Coordinates of C-alpha atoms in Angstrom, one line a residue:
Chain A
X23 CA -30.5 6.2 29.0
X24 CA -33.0 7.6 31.5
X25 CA -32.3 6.5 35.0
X26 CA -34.4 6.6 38.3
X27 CA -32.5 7.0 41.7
X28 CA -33.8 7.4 45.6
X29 CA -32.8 11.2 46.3
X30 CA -30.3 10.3 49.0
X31 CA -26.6 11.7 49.0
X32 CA -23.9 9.2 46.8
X33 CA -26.9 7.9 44.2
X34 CA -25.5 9.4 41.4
X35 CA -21.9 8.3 42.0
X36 CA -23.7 4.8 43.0
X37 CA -25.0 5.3 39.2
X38 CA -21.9 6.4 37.2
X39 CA -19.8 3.9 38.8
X40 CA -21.3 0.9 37.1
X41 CA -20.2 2.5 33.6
X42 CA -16.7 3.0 34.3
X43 CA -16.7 -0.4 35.5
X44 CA -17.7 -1.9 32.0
X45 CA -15.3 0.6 30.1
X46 CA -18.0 3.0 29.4
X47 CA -17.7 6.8 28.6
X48 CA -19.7 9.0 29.4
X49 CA -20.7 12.2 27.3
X50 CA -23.4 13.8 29.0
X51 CA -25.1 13.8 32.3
X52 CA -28.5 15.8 32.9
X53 CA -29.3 16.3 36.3
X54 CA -32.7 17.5 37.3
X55 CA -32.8 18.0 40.9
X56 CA -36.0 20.0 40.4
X57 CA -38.3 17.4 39.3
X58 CA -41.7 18.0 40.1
X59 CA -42.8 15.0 41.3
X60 CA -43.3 14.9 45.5
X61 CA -42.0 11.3 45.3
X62 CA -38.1 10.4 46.4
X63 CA -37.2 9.3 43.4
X64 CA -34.4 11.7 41.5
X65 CA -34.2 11.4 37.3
X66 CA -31.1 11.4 35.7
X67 CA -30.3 11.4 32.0
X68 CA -26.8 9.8 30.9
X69 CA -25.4 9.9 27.1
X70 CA -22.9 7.9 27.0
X71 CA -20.7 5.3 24.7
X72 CA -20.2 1.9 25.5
X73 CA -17.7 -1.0 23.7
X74 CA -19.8 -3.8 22.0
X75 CA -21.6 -6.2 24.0
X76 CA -21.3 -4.6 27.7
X77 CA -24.8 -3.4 27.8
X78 CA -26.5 -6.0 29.6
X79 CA -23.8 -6.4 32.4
X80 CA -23.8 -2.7 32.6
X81 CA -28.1 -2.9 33.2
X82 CA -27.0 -5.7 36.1
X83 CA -25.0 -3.6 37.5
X84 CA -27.2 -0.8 37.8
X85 CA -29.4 -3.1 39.4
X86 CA -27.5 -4.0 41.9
X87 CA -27.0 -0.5 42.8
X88 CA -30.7 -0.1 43.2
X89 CA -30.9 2.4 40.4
X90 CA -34.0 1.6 38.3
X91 CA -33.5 2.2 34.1
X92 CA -36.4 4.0 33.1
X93 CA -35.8 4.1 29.7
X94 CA -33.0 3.2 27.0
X95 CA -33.1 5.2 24.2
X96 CA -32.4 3.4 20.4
X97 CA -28.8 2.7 20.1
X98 CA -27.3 5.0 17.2
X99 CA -25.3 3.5 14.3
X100 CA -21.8 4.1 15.4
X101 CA -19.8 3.0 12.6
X102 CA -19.7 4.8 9.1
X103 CA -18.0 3.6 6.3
X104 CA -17.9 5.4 2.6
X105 CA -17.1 3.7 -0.4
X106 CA -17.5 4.0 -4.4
X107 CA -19.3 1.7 -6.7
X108 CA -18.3 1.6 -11.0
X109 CA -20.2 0.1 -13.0
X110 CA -23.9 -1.0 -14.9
X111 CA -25.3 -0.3 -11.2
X112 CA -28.7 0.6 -12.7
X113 CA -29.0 -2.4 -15.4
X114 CA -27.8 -5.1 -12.5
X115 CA -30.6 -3.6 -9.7
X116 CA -29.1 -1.2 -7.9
X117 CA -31.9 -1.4 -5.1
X118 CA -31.2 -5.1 -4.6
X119 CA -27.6 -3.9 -4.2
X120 CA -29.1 -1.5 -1.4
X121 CA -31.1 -4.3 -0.1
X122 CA -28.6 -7.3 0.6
X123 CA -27.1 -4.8 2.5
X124 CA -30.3 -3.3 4.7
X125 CA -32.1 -6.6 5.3
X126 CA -28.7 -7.7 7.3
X127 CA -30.7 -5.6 9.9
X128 CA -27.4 -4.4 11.3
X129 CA -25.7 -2.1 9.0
X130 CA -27.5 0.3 6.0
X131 CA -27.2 2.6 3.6
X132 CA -28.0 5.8 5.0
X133 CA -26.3 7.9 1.7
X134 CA -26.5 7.5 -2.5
X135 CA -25.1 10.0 -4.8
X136 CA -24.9 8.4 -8.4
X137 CA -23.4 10.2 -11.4
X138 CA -24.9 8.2 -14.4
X139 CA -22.8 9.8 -17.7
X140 CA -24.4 7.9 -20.5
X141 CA -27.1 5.3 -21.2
X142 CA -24.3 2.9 -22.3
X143 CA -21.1 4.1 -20.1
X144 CA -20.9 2.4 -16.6
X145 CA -22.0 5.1 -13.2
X146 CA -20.3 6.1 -10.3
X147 CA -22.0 6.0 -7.2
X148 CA -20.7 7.0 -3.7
X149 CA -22.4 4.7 -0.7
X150 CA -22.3 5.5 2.6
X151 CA -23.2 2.3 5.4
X152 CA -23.7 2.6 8.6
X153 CA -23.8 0.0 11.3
X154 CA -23.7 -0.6 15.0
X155 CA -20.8 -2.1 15.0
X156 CA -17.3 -2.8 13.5
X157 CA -18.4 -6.2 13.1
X158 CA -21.3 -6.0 11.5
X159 CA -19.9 -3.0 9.0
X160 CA -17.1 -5.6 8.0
X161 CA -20.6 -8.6 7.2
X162 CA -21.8 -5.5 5.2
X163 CA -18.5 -4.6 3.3
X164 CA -18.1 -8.9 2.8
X165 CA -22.1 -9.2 1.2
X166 CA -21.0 -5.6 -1.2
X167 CA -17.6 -7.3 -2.2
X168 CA -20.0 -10.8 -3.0
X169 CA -22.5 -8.6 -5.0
X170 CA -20.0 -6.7 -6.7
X171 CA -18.5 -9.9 -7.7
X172 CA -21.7 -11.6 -9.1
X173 CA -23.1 -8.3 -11.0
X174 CA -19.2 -7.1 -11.7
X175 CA -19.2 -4.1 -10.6
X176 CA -15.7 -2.7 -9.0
X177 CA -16.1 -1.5 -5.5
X178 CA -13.4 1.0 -4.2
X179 CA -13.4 0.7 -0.4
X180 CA -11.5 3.2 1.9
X181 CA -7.6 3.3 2.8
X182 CA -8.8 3.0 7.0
X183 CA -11.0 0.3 7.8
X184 CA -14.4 0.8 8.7
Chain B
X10 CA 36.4 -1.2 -6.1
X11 CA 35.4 -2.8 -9.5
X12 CA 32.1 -3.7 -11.0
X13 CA 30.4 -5.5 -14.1
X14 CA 27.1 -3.6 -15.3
X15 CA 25.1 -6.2 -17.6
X16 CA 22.2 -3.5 -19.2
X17 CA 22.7 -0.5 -20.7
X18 CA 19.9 1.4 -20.9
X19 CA 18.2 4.0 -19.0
X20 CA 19.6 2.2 -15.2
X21 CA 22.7 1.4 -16.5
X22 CA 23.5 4.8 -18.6
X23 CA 22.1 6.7 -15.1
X24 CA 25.1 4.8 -13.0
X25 CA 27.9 4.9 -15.5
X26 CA 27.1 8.5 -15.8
X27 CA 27.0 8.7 -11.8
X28 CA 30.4 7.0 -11.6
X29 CA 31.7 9.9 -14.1
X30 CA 30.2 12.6 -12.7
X31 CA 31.0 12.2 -9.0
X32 CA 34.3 10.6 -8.4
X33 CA 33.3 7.6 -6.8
X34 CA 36.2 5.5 -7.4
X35 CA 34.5 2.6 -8.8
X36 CA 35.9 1.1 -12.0
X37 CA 33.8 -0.7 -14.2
X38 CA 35.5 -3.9 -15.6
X39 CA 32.7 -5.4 -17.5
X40 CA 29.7 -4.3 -19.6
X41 CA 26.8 -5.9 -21.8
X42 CA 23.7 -4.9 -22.9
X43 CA 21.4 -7.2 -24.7
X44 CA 23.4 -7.4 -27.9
X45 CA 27.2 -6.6 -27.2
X46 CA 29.9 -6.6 -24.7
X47 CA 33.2 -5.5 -23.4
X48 CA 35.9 -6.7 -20.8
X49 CA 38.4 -4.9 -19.7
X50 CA 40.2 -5.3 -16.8
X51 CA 42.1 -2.1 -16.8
X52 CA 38.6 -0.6 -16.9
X53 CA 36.0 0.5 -19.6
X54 CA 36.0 3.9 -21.0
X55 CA 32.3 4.8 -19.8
X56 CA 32.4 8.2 -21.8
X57 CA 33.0 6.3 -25.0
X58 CA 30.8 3.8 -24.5
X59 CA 27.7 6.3 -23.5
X60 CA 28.3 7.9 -26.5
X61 CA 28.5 4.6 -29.0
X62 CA 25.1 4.3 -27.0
X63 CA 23.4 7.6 -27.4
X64 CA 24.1 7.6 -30.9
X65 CA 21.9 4.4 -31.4
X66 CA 24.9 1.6 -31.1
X67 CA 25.5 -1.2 -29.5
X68 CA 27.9 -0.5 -26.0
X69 CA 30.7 -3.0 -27.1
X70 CA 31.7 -6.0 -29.4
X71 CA 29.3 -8.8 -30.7
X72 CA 31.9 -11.3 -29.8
X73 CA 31.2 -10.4 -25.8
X74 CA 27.3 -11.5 -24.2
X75 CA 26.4 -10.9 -20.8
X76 CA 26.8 -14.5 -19.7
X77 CA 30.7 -13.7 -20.9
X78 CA 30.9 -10.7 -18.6
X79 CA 29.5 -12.9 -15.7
X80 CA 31.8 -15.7 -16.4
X81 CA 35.1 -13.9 -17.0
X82 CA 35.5 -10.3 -16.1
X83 CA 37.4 -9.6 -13.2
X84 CA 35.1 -7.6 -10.9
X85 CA 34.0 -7.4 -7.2
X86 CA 30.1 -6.6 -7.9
X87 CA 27.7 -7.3 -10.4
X88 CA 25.5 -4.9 -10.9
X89 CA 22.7 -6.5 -12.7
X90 CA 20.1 -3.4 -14.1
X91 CA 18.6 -5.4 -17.0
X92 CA 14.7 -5.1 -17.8
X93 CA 12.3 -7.3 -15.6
X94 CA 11.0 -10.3 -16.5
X95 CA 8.2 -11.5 -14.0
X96 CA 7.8 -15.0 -15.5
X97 CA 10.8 -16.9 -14.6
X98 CA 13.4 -13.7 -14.2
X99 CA 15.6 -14.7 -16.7
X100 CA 18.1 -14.1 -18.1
X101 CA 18.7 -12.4 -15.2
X102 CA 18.3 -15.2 -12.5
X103 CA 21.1 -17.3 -14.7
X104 CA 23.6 -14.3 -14.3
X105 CA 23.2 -13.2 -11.0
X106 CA 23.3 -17.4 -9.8
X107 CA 26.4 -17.6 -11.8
X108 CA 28.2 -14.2 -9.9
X109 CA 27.4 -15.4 -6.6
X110 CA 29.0 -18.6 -7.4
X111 CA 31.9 -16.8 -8.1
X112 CA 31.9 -15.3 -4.8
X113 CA 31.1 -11.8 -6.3
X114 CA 28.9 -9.7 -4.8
X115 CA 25.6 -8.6 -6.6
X116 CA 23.1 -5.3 -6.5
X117 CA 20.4 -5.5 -8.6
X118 CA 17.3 -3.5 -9.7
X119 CA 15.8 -6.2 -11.3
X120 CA 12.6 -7.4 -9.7
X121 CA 12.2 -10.4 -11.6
X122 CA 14.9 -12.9 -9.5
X123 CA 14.0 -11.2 -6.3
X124 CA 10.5 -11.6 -6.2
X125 CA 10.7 -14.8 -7.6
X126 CA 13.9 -16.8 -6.4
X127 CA 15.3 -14.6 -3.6
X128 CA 15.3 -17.5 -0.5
X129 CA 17.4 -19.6 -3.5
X130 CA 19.7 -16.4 -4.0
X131 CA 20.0 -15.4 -0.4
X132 CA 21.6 -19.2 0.2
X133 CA 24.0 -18.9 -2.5
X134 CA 25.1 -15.6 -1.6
X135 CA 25.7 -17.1 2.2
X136 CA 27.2 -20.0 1.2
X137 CA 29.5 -18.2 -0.9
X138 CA 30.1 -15.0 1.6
X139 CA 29.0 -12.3 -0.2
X140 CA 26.4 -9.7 -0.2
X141 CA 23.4 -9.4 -2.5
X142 CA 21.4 -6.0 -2.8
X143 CA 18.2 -4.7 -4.2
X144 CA 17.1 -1.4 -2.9
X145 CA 16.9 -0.3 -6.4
X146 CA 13.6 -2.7 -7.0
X147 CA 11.5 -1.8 -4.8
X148 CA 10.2 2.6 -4.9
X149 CA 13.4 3.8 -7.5
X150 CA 15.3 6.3 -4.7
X151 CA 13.4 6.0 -1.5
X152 CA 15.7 3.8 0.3
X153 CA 12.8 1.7 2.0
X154 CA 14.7 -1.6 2.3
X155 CA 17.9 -0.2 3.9
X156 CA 15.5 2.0 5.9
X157 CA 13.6 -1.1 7.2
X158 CA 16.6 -3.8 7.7
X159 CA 19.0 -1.5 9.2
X160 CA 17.2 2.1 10.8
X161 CA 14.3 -0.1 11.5
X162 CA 15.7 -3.2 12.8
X163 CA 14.0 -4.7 15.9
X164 CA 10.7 -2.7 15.2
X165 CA 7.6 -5.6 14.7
X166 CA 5.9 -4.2 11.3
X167 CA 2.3 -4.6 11.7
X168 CA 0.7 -2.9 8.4
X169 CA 2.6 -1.6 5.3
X170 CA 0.6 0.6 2.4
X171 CA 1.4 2.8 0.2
X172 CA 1.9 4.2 -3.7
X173 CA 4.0 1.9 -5.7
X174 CA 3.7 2.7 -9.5
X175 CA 4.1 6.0 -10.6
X176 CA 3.0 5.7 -13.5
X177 CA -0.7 5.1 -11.9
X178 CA -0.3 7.5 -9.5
X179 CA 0.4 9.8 -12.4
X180 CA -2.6 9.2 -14.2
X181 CA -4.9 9.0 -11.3
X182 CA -3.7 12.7 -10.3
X183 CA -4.7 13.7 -13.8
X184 CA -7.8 12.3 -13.9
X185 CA -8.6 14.3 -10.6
X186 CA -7.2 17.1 -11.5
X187 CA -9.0 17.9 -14.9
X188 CA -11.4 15.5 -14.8
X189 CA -9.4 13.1 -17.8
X190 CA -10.7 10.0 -18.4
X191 CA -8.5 6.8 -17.9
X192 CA -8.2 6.9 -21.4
X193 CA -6.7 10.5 -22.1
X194 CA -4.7 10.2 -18.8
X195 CA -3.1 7.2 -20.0
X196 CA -2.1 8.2 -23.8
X197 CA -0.8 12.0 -21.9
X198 CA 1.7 9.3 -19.5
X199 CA 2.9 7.6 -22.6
X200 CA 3.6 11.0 -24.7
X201 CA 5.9 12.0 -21.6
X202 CA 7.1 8.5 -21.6
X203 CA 5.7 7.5 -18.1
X204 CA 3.9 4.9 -19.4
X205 CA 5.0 1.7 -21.3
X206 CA 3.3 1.2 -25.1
X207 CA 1.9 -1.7 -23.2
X208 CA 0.9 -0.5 -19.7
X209 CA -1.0 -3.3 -18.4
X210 CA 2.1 -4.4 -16.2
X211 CA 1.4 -0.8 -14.4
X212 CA -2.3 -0.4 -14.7
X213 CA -3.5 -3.6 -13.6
X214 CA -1.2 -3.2 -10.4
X215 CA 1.6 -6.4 -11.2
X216 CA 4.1 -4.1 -10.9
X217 CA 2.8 -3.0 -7.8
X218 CA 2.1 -6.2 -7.1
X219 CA 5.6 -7.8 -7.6
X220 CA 7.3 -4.8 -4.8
X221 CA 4.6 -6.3 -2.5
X222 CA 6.0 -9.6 -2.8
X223 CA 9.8 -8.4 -2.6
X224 CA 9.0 -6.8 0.7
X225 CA 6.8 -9.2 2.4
X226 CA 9.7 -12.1 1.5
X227 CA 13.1 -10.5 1.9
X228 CA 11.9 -8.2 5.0
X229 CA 8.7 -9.1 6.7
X230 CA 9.3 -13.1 6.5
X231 CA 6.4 -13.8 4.6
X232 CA 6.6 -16.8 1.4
X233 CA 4.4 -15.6 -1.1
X234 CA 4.1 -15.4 -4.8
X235 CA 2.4 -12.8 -7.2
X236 CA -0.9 -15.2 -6.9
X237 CA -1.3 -14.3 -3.5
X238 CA -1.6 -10.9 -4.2
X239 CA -5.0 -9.9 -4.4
X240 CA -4.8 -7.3 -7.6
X241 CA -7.9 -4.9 -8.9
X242 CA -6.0 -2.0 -11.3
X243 CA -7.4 0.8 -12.5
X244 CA -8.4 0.7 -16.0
X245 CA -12.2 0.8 -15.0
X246 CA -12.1 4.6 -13.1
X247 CA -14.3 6.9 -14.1
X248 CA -13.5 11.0 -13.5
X249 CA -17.0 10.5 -12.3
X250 CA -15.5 8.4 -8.9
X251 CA -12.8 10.5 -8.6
X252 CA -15.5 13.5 -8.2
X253 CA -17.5 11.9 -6.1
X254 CA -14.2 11.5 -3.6
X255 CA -13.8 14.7 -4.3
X256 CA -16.9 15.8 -2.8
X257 CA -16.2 14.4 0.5
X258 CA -12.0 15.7 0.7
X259 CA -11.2 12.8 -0.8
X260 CA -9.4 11.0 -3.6
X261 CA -8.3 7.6 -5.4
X262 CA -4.7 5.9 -5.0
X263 CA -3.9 2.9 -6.2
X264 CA -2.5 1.4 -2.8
X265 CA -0.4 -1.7 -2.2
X266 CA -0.9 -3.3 1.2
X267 CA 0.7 -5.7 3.2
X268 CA -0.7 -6.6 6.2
X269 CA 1.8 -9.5 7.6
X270 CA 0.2 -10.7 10.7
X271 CA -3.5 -11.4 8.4
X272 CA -1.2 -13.0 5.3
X273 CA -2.9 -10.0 3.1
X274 CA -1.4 -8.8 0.1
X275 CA -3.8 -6.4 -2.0
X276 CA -3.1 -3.9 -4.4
X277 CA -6.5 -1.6 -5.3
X278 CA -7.8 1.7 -6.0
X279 CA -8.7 3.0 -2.7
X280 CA -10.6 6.5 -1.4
X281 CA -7.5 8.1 0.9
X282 CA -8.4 10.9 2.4
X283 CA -6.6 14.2 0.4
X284 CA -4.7 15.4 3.6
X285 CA -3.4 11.9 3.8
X286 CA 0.4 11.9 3.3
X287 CA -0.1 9.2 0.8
X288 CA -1.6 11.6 -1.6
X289 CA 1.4 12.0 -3.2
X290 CA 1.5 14.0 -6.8
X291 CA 2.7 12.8 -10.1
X292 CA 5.0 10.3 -10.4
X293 CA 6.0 9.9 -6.8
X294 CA 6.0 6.9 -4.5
X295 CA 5.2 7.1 -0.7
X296 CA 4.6 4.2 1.4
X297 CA 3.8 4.3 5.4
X298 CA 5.1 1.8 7.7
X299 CA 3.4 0.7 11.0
X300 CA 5.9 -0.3 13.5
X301 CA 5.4 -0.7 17.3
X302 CA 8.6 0.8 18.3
X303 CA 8.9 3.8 15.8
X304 CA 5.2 4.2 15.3
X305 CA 4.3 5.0 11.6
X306 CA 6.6 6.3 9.3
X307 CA 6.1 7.5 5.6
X308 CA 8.8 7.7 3.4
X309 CA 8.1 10.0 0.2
X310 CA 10.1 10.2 -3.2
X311 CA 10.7 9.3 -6.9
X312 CA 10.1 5.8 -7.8
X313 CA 11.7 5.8 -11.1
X314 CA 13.8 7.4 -12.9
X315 CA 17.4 6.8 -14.2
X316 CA 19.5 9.1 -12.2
X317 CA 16.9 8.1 -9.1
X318 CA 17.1 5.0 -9.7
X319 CA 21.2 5.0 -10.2
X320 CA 21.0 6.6 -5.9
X321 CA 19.8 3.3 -5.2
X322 CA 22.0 1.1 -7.1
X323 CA 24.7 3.0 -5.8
X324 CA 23.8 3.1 -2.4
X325 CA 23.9 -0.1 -2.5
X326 CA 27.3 -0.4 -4.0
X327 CA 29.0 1.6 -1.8
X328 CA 27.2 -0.2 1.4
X329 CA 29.1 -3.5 0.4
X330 CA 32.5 -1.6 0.0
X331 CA 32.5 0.1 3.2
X332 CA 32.1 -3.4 4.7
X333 CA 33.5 -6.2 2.3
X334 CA 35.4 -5.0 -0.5
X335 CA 39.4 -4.9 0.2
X336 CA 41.5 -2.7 -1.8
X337 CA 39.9 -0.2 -4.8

């Protein structure tokens, strides 16, 4: 997230505070004292990772610190999970397979490698999902185990959970 | 210390040749297999009857069954090593009920009666003061169960997993390794005799299965039944998955599960990571326990086997004279 501060001494601590507070960690922190504008205000960048659900305490809190949030970049899907489909995938729609999972609008499938060996003999593919969070990669492991059931296909999921 | 033995094949012939090879001071009083019998109480001659064996015979008379042996031979143990039956677990259940009403001790490798009856059998052996053992059904040698009710005692177990069947792992490392289909894996275990002429018991994980339902019910405190083991095998891999894996460092186990706190039970081809200790080669078992106090542990070794499986038996024999047999 981009963050606007007054340039005054204990801003950025007044900023970083806040995080720790809601459990966050922070990865990065880009300073940049020289900004050109002539106005008080001081930019800060901060990477950082927060548990589920503490983002919007975490933007009160920051308000209450008089720092302004300029910006909050796109959240990144956090939580990957690989696992191996057998069977007819093309002959039972493999992209409505992909779909049930995408249009959850929380978790997709950002990887396919598929390994067809004959017309007749069932595929192997490798799927990789990805998701914003353990939650919602467990919905999209749940709706894969329901399709697998209905077009029987066997899914082989990882030892670790997602 | 003296003991019956009812089954004589590849369990049995593993512990009477134990007993003669390594001067254990047990005496063994009774013996059946399936079709024969012998009682003596002034103890069997095990030499002779491994040889009446090996040459295709039966181990004693026709005149003496197994439920004789129970009934009448003077012994402080039965050790019950007969074949499993995971329907009702008899003849076995019968024998073993009838020892413990006799106040004999009983160490079995017979998963049958203790996946199936063992709250029943636990009773009877309390009521009656004795001890009854089972290392020897669950992972052949590794000593899991003595491991978990005596080194682990007072640890909570939060997760259990591991390879159970060997016979699985052993044709899931082939497939991996040379890119075998199930199919060719499968008939190479059964030329080298890992696998049954009827494997399904293996392949579709009930054999697996049934050790999950010995452990979660005689150590984790769990009443469950085969049915509530959730069971995929793994007759439908491809090489073509097991590449795949392979790709990413990775390959497929067939992995038994217990989680007790979530009531799971799941045996399933899973992707394990190759560094994983659980990748195991071959025929070997390896299962990790989670504990809080110990953290996780994996225990690694032979699951089968006659001598192997003969450790366990006897470990378990000599755990009950060390604390309740009098006299030799």
């Amino acid at each position: 997230m981009k963050l606007e501060m007054r340039d005054r001494p204990g801003q950025l601590v007044a900023a970083l505070q806040p995080i720790s507070a809601v459990g966050g960690n922070i990865i990065a922190v880009i300073h940049q004292r020289e900004a050109p504008a002539a106005t008080e205000a001081l930019d800060v960048q901060i990477v950082l990772e927060l548990p589920e659900g503490r983002l919007s305490r975490l933007l009160e809190l920051l308000r209450e610190q008089g720092v302004n949030v300029v910006r909050i970049d796109e959240e990144r899907l956090l939580y990957e999970c690989t696992l191996i489909m057998i069977g007819h995938l093309m002959h039972t729609d493999l992209s409505d397979t992909v779909g049930r999972i995408d249009t959850t609008g929380s978790a997709e499938v950002t990887e396919l490698s598929l390994v067809m060996p004959a017309i007749s003999s069932p595929s192997s593919a490798r799927i990789t999902i990805r998701s914003t969070t353990r939650t919602e990669m467990k919905k999209a492991i749940r709706i894969l185990r329901s399709v697998a059931e209905q077009k029987n296909l066997l899914i082989i999921e990882p030892l670790e959970d997602a | 210390m003296r003991i019956a033995i009812l089954g004589f094949g590849s369990v049995g012939r593993g512990i009477a040749r134990a007993i003669l090879a390594k001067n254990l001071d047990i005496t063994v009083t009774g013996l059946a297999d399936s079709r024969s019998g012998i009682i003596d109480p002034a103890g069997i001659d095990l030499a002779a009857a491994l040889a009446r064996k090996e040459n295709g015979g039966p181990c004693g008379g026709p005149d003496v069954s197994p439920g004789d042996v129970v009934a009448k031979a003077d012994y402080d143990v039965l050790v019950e090593v007969t074949p499993t039956n995971v329907d009702d677990g008899e003849p076995a259940l019968g024998h073993i009920r009838g020892a413990l009403r006799r106040q004999k001790h009983v160490v079995t490798s017979n998963k049958g009666p203790i996946a199936l009856a063992y709250p029943e059998l636990r009773a009877l052996a309390e009521t009656n003061g004795v001890f009854l053992k089972y290392e020897a059904t669950v992972c052949g040698a590794i000593p899991l169960i003595h491991a978990m009710q005596e080194g682990l005692a007072g640890n909570t177990i939060s997760r259990l997993y591991g390879v159970f069947n060997g016979t699985c792992n052993y044709i899931l490392t082939r497939m991996a390794e040379d890119s075998l289909t199930y199919e060719q894996a499968l008939a190479e275990a059964r030329e080298l005799g890992y696998a049954e002429a009827d494997p399904t018991y293996d392949v579709e994980g009930i054999d697996a299965g049934i050790k999950l339902v010995i452990l979660a019910n005689t150590i984790l405190d769990m009443q469950t039944t085969l049915d509530d083991v959730e069971r995929t095998g793994i007759t439908l891999l491809t090489p073509e998955a097991l590449r795949l894996a392979e790709d990413q460092d990775c390959t497929i186990r067939l992995i038994g599960e217990i989680v007790p706190e979530a009531g799971v039970l799941r045996v399933s081809p899973r992707i394990v990571a190759k560094a994983h200790p659980l990748v195991v080669e071959g025929t070997l078992n390896a299962v990790t326990v989670e504990t809080d106090l110990a953290g996780d542990l994996t225990f690694i070794g032979k699951g089968a086997g006659s001598t192997e499986t003969a450790s366990a038996v006897i470990g378990d024999l000599l755990y009950i004279r060390e604390r309740h047999v009098q006299g030799s």
